[in-house]
XYZ file of C-alpha atoms in Angstrom:
587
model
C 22.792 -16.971 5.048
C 24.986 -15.804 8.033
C 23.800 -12.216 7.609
C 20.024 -10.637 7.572
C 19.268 -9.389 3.892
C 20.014 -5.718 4.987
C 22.636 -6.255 7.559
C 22.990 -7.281 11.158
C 20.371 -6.629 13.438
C 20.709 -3.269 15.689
C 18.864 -0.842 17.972
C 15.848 0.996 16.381
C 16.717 4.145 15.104
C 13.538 6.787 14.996
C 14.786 8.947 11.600
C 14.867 5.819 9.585
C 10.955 5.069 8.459
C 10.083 1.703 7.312
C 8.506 1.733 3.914
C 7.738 -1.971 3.479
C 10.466 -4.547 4.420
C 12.870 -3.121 1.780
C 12.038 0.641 1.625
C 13.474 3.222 3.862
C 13.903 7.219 4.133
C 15.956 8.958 6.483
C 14.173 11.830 8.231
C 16.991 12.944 9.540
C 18.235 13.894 6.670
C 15.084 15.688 4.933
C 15.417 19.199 4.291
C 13.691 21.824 6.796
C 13.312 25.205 6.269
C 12.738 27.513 8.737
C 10.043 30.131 9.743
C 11.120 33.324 8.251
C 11.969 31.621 4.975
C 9.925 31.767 2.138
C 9.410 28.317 0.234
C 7.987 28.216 -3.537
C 5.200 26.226 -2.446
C 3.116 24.875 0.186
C 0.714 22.041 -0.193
C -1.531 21.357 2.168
C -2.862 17.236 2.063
C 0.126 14.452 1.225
C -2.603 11.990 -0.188
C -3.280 11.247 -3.539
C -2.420 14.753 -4.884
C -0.539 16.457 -2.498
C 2.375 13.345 -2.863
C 2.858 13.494 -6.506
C 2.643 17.067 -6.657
C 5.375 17.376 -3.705
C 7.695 14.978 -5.581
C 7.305 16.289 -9.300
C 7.592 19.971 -7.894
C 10.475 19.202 -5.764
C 12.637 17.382 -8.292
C 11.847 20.347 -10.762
C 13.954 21.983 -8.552
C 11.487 24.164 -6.114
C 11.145 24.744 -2.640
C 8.468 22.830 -1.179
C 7.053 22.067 2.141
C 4.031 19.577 2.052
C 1.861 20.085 5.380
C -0.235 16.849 6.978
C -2.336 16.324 9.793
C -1.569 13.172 10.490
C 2.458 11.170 11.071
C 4.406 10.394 8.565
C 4.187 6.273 9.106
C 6.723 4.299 10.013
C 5.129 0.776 8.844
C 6.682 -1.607 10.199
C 6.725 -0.441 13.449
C 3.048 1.402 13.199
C 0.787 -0.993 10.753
C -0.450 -4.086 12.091
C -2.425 -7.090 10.415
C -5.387 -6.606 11.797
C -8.241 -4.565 11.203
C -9.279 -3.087 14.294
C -5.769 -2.421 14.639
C -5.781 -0.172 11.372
C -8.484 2.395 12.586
C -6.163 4.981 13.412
C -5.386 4.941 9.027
C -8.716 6.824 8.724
C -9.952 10.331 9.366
C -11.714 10.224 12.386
C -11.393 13.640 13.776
C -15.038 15.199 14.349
C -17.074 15.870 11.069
C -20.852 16.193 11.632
C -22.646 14.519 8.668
C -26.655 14.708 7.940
C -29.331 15.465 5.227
C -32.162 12.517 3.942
C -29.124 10.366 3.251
C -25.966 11.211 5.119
C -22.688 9.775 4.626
C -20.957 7.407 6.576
C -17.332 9.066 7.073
C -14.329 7.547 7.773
C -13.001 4.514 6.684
C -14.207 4.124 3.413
C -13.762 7.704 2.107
C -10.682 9.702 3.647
C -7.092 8.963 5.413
C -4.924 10.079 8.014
C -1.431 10.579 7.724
C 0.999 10.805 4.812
C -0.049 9.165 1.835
C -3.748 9.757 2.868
C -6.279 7.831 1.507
C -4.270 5.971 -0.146
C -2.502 3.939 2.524
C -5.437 2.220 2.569
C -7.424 2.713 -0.334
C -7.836 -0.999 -2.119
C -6.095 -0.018 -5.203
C -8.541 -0.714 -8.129
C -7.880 1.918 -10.698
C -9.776 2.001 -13.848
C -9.637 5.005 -16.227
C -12.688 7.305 -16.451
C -14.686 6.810 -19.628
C -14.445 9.440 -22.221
C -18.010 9.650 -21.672
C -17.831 10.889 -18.448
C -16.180 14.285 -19.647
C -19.208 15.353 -21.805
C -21.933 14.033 -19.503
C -24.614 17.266 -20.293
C -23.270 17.066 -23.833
C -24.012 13.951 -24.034
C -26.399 12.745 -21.845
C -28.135 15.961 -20.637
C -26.688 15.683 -16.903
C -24.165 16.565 -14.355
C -21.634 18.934 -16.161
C -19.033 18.626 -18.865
C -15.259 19.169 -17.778
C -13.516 21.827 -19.100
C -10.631 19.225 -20.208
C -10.906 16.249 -22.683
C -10.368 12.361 -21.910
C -7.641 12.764 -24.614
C -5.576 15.611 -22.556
C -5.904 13.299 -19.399
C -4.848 10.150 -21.371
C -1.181 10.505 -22.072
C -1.181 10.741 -17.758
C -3.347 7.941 -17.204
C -0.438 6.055 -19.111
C 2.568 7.815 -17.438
C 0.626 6.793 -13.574
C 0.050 3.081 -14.687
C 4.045 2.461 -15.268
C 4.485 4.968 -11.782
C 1.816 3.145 -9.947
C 3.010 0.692 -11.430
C -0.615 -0.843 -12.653
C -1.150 -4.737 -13.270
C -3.955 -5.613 -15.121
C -5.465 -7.601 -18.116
C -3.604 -7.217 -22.038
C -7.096 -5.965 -23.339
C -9.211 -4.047 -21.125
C -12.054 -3.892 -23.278
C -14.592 -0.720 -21.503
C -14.441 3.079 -22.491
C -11.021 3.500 -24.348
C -9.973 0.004 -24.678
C -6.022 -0.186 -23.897
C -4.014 -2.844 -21.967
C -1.800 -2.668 -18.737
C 1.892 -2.022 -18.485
C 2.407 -5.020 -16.257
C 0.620 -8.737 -15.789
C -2.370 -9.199 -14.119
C -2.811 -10.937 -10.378
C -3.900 -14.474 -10.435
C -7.774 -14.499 -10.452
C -8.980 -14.870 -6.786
C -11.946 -17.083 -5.796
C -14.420 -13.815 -5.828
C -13.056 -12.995 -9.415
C -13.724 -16.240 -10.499
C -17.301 -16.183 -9.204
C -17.671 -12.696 -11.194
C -16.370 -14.217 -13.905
C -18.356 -17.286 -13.793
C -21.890 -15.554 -13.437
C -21.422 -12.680 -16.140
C -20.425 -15.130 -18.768
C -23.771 -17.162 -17.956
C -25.260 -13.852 -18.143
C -23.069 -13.173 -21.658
C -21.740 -10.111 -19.724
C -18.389 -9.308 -20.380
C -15.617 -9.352 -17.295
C -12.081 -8.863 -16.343
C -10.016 -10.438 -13.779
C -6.415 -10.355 -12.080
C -7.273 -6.071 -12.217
C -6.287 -3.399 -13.061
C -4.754 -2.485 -9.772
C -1.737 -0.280 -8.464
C -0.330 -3.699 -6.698
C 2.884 -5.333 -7.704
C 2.400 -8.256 -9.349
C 6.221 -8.724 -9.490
C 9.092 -7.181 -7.848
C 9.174 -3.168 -8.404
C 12.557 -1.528 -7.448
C 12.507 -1.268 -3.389
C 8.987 -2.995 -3.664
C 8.230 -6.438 -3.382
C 5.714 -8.197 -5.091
C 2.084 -9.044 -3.741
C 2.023 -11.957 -1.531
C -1.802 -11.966 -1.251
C -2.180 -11.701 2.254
C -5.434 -9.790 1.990
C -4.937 -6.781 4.595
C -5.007 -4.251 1.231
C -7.284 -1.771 2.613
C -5.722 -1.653 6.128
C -2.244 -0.711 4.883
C 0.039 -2.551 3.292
C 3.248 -3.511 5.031
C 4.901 -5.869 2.149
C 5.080 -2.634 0.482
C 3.210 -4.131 -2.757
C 0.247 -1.994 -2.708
C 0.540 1.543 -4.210
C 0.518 4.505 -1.966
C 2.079 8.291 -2.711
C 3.989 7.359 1.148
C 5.192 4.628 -1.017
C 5.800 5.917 -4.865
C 6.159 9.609 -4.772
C 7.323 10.571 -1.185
C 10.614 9.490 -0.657
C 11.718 10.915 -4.376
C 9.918 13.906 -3.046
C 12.121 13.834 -0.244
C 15.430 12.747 -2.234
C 15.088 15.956 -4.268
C 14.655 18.488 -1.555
C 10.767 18.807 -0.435
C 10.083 19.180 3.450
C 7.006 16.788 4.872
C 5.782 18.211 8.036
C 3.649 15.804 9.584
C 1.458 16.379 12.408
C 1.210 19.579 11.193
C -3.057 20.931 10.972
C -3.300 23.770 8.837
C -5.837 26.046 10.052
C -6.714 28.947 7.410
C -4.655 30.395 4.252
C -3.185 33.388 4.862
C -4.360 36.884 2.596
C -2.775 39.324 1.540
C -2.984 42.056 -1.512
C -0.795 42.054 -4.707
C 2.080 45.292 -4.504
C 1.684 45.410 -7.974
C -2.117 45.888 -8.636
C -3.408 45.410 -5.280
C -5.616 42.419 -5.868
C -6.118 39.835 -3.475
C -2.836 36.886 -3.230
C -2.145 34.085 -0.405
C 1.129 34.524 0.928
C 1.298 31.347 2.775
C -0.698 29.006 5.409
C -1.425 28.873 9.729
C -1.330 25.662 10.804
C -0.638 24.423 14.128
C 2.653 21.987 14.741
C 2.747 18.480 16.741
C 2.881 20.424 20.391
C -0.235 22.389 19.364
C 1.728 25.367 18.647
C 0.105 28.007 15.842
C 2.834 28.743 13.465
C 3.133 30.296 9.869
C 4.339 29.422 6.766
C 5.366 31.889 4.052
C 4.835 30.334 0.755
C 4.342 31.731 -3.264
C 2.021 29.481 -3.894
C -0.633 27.216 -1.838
C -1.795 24.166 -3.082
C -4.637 22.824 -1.085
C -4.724 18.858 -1.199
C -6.776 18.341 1.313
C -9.742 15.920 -0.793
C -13.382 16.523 -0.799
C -14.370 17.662 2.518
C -11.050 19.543 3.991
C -10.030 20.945 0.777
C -13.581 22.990 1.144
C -13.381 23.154 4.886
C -10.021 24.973 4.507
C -11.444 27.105 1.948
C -14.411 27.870 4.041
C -12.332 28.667 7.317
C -10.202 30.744 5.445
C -13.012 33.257 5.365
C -11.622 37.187 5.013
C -12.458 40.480 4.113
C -13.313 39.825 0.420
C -13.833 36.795 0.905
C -16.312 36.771 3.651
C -18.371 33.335 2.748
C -14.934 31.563 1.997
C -12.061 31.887 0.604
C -11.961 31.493 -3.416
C -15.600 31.388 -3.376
C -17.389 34.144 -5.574
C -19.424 31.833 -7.076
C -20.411 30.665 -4.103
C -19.710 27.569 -5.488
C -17.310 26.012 -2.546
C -18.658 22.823 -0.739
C -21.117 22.383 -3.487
C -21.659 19.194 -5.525
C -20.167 16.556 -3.270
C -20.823 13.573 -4.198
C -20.614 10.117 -3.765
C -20.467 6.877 -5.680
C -23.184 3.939 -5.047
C -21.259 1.172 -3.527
C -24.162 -1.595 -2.274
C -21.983 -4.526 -1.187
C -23.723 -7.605 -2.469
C -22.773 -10.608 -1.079
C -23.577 -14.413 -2.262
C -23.367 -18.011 -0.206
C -21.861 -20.689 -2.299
C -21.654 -24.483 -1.343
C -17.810 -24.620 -2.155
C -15.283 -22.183 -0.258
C -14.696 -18.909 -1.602
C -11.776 -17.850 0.770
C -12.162 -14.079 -0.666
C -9.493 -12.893 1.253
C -6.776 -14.873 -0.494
C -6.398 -12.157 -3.407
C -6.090 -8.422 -3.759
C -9.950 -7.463 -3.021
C -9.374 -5.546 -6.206
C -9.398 -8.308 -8.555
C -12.122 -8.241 -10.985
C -14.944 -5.848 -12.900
C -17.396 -5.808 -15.513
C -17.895 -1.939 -16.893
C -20.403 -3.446 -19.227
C -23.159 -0.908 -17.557
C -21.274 2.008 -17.098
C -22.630 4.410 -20.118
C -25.807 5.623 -20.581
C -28.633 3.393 -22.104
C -31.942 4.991 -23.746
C -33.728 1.394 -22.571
C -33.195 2.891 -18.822
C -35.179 5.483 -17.036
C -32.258 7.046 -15.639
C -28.972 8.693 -16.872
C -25.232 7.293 -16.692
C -24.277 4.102 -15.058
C -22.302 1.561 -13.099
C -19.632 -0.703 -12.411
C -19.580 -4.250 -10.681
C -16.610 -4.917 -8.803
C -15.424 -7.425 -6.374
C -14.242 -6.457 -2.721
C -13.402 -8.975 0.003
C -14.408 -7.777 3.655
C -12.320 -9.186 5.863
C -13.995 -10.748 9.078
C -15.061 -7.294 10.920
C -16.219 -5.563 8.297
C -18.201 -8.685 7.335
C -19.935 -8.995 10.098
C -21.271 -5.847 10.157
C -22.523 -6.285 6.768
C -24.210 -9.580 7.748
C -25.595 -7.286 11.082
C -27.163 -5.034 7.874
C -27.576 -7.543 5.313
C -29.688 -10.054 7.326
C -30.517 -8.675 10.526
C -27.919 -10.907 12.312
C -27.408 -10.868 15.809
C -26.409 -12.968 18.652
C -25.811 -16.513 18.549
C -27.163 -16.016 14.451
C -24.336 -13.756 13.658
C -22.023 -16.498 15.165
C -23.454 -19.048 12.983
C -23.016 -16.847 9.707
C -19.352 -16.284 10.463
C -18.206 -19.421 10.855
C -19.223 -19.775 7.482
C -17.332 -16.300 6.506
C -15.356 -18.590 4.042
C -18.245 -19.790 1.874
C -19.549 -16.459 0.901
C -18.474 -14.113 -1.847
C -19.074 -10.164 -2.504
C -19.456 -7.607 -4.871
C -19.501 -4.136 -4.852
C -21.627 -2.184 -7.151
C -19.919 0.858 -8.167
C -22.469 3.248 -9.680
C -22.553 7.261 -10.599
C -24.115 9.467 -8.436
C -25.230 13.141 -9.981
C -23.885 16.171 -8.549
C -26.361 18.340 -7.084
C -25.751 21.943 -5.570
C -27.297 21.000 -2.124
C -25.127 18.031 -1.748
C -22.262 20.123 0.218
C -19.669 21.152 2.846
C -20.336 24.301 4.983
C -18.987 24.744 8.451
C -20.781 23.588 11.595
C -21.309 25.598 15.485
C -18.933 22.333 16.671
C -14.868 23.256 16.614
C -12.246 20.333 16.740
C -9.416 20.435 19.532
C -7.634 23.225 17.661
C -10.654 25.595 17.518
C -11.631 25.155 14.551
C -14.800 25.107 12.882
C -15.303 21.167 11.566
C -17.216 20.333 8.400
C -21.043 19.608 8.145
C -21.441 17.076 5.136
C -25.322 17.434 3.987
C -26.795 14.414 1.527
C -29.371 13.613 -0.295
C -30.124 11.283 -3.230
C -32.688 12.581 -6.053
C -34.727 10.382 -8.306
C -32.295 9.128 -10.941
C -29.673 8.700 -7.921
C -32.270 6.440 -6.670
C -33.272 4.385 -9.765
C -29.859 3.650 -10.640
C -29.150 2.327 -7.264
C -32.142 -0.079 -7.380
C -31.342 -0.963 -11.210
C -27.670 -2.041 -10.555
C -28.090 -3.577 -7.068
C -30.573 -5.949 -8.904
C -28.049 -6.497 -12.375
C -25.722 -7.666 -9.244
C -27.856 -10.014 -7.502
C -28.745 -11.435 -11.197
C -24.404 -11.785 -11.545
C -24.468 -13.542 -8.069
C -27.376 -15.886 -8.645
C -26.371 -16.939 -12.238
C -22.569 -18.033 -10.385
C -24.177 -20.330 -8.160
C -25.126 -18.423 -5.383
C -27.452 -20.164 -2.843
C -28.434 -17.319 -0.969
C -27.767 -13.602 -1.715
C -28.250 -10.405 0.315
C -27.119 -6.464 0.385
C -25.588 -4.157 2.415
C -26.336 -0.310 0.854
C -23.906 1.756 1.252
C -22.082 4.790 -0.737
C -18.430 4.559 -1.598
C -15.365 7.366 -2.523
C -16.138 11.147 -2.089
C -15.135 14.079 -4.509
C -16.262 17.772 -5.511
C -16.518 20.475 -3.048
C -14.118 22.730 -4.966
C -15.413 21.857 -9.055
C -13.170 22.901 -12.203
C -14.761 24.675 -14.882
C -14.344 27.328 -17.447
C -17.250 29.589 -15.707
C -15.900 31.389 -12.673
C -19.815 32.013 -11.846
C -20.382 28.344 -11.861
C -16.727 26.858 -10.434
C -13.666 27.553 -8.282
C -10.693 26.344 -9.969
C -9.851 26.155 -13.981
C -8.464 23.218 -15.317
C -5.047 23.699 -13.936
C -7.067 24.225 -10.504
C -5.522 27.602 -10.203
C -8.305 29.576 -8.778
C -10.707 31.957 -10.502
C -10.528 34.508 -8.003
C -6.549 34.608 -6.385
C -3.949 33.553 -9.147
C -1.265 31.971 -6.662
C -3.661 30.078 -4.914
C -4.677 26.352 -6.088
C -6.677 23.240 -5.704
C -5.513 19.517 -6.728
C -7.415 16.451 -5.477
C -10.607 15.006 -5.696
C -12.520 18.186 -4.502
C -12.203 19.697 -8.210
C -13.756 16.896 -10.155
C -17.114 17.801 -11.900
C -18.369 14.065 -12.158
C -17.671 11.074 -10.361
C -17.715 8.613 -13.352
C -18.372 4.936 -12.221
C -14.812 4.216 -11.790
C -12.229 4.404 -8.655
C -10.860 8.248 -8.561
C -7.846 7.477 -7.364
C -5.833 6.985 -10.917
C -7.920 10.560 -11.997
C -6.641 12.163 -9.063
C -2.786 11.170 -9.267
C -2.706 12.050 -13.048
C -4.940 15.276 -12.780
C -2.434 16.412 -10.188
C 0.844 15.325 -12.523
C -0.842 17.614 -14.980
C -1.368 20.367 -12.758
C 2.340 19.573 -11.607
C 3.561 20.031 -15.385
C 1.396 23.256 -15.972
C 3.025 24.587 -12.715
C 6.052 24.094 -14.241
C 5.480 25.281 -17.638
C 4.511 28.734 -15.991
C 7.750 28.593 -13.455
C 8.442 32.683 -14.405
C 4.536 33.810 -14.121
C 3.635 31.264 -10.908
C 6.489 32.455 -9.241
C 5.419 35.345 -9.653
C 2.046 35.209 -8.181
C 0.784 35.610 -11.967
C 0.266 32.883 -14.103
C -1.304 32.927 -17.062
C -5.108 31.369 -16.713
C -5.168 27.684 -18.042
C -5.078 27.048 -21.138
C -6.644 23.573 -22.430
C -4.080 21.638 -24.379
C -1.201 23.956 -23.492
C 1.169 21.802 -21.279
C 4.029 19.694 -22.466
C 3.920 16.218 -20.963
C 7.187 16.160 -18.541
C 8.275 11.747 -18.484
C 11.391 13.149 -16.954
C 9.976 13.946 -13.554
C 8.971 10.383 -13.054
C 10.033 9.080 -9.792
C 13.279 6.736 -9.938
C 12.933 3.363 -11.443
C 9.574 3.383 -12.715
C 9.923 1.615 -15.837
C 12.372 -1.516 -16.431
C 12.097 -3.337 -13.161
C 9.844 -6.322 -12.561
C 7.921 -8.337 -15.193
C 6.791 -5.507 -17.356
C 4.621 -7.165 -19.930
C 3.402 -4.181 -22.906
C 5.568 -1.630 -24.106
C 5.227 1.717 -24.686
């Protein structure tokens, strides 16, 4: 070949942005509109939510500018291989965290830039269980949604194909269905999984389901198994909204400011009736500059701790304890998942970074069981650490230090792990209020209070030991823990009750129509799965119901939600995102 792939070799140019080796989108040419003008909407957050709700919106023909605080990634030039290289993918502006069993925030829970969390999230998505929208039905805990599994379902499918998902024919857990494309090859801590839950006649899964290619996608190549999922992918392989949703977004119209921190929603009354409406955001550009942004509607994006932090800051007459927040309800049940990291030694090598960490379950656990002394339940999942993140497990695990920390990493490629991925309740004094401490733009920062109650505590200690028993019966030769929590929602729950909730199940708001929620603040329940499919198909509902109501949202009136109401919209689908690589089920 006398020529590169896509062309001769030149001078980097700073509009075009690197999505993978194949992927580009010209900055330069992205719509801006200016400060007097008045867009349809403005989301604030381009993660999980705020990307597919900028693209869907966008190509249904409104104006949108989609706020972030962090760049809009150029990845080849900004993403490196390496994980202490990768830190600056996180959210590590100041957050103060406490309570009997703080939070560790960061790297595991929230992201930085466009595409948030999901730039380096490791891609597992599983469907909630049905179950886990009646829980106090049901089970007599937590909270039921005010939406069905069955309403959500018909999304779940429509994200798998968008993602797109690869994963086994027959998943068997919750609603059994299969996965629009074939599954990764098993890895060596899938086959380990495997291995010990069929000793233990537990039933498993392996080669996913995960949003990673497992065959060339349009502009995306397919996985090459590198391992470096959860530090951001620069094959392009792994599913990210700065991957899937943005660049349509930005195709059909939508503006991404980046580096762009919004600071509070702006207030004012209705001409009409005189009730309370947002009429845009103030955020504060690249240079540090406040500006405003006049808007119809606000969508706040922001996930489980800014979404309520930008609620809370947004404080005004009215609204004195927060924005939204007559039910005093804001900040409230946050919650995290379990996510002990249990790790086995095995005589043979493991090598568990040559696979998507994401590469095998068991959900055999995950409902309630009578037998138990505590409600709900858990998932076992594999993860592979790469070398950094090992060793501080190992400095947890077994107390290794020194010259005996050396010793256990040269052996890094005999051991195995799994990550035990178990429900945690929601509790009202598990929340987000504002600390005395202000960030570098002034502004109040968030104060994350924890604590785990009794059936928290005996579910931990139940499925931390079902996962040693899954690591001993493979084989193991030693096995030890690391305990840890993983993914955070709530902070802004939907319900029916505006006494007992802040958004309905559109995540309008109960108390100012034009002003919504849409990430993984407004779940009730955590489930024992990975949000991050829930999150991307709650907000192409939301997207659709947006729609539905063009005449009364534009209008700063829409109707409340109702359940059941809104007409699935396939058309809005982003470019490509069903007929390209080795599609496997139909449908």
């Amino acid at each position: 070949m006398n020529t590169p792939l896509l062309g001769p070799f030149g001078l980097a140019h700073t509009a075009e942005h690197s999505l993978g080796p194949i992927q580009q989108v010209n900055l330069a040419a992205m719509r801006r509109y200016g400060n007097t003008d008045e867009v349809d909407f403005a989301i604030v957050g381009v993660g999980a939510a705020g990307g597919v709700l900028a693209q869907r919106l966008s190509r249904a023909g409104f104006r949108v500018v989609a706020f972030d605080a962090g760049p809009f990634w150029d990845v080849e030039r900004d993403w490196v291989s390496d994980e202490a290289g990768s830190h600056k993918l996180y959210w590590n502006e100041p957050r103060i965290t406490g309570g009997p069993d703080p939070i560790a925030l960061g790297s595991n829970n929230s992201g930085h830039g466009v595409g948030g969390g999901t730039v380096h999230w490791a891609a597992f998505v599983p469907r909630f269980h049905p179950s886990d929208f009646r829980e106090y039905s049901d089970d007599g805990v937590g909270v039921d949604w005010p939406i069905s599994y069955e309403e959500i379902k018909p999304y779940y499918a429509l994200l798998e194909k968008e993602m797109p998902v690869a994963g086994p024919l027959n998943f068997p857990w919750g609603d059994p269905h299969g996965y629009p494309y074939g599954p990764h090859p098993s890895g060596g801590v899938a086959d380990i999984l495997v291995r010990g839950c069929t000793k233990l006649g537990i039933r498993a899964v392996a080669g996913g389901p995960v949003a990673i290619t497992s065959g060339s996608h349009a502009d995306r190549p397919h996985c090459i198994y590198r391992g470096f999922c959860i530090q951001g992918c620069k094959v392009g392989a792994k599913q990210s909204t700065l991957y899937s949703h943005v660049p349509d977004a930005i195709h059909h119209g939508a503006e991404i400011r980046a580096n762009c921190m919004v600071a509070r929603i702006d207030v004012g009354k209705d001409p009409d009736n005189g009730g309370p409406i947002v009429t845009g955001v103030t955020y504060f550009d690249g240079d540090g500059h406040e500006r405003q942004q006049r808007a119809k509607v606000v969508i706040v994006s922001g996930y489980a701790i800014e979404t309520p932090r930008l609620l809370l800051n947004s404080a005004c007459p009215g609204f004195e304890h927060g924005l939204a927040n007559s039910s005093d309800t804001v900040g409230r049940y946050l919650m995290v998942q379990a996510g002990n990291v249990i790790l086995g030694r095995f005589a043979e090598p493991v090598r568990m970074y040559k696979a998507p960490p994401a590469n095998g379950l068991t959900e055999e656990f995950y409902e309630t069981d009578r037998k138990r002394d505590f409600a709900r339940g858990f998932a076992i999942q594999t993860v592979g650490p790469l070398p950094i993140s090992f060793a501080k497990q190992m400095m947890v695990a077994k107390g290794a230090w020194g010259w005996g920390l050396r010793q256990v990493m040269m052996d890094y490629n005999h051991w195995a792990a799994f990550g035990l991925l178990g429900e945690l309740l929601p509790w009202a004094d598990n929340r987000v209020t504002l600390a005395e401490e202000k960030d570098r733009h002034g502004l109040p920062v968030a104060k994350v209070t924890y604590s785990l109650k009794d059936n928290d505590k005996k579910l931990i200690d139940f499925g931390a030991q079902k996962t040693m028993e899954v690591m001993w019966a493979a084989g193991a030769e030693e096995v030890v823990q690391e305990p840890r929590y993983a993914h955070l929602i709530g902070g802004a729950r939907m319900g029916n009750d505006p006494r007992t909730s802040v958004v309905d199940s559109f995540g309008r708001s109960h108390d100012v129509p034009n002003l919504f929620c849409c990430d993984g603040s407004i779940l009730p329940t955590q489930g024992s799965a990975n949000p991050g499919l829930t999150i991307q198909a709650i907000a192409a509902r939301t997207a659709d119901y947006l729609i539905s109501e063009r005449e009364g949202v534009m209008r700063r009136r829409p109707r409340p939600g109702v359940v059941g109401a809104v007409p699935l919209r396939r058309d809005l689908s982003p470019a490509g995102t069903s007929g390209r690589g080795v599609p496997r089920n139909k449908g």
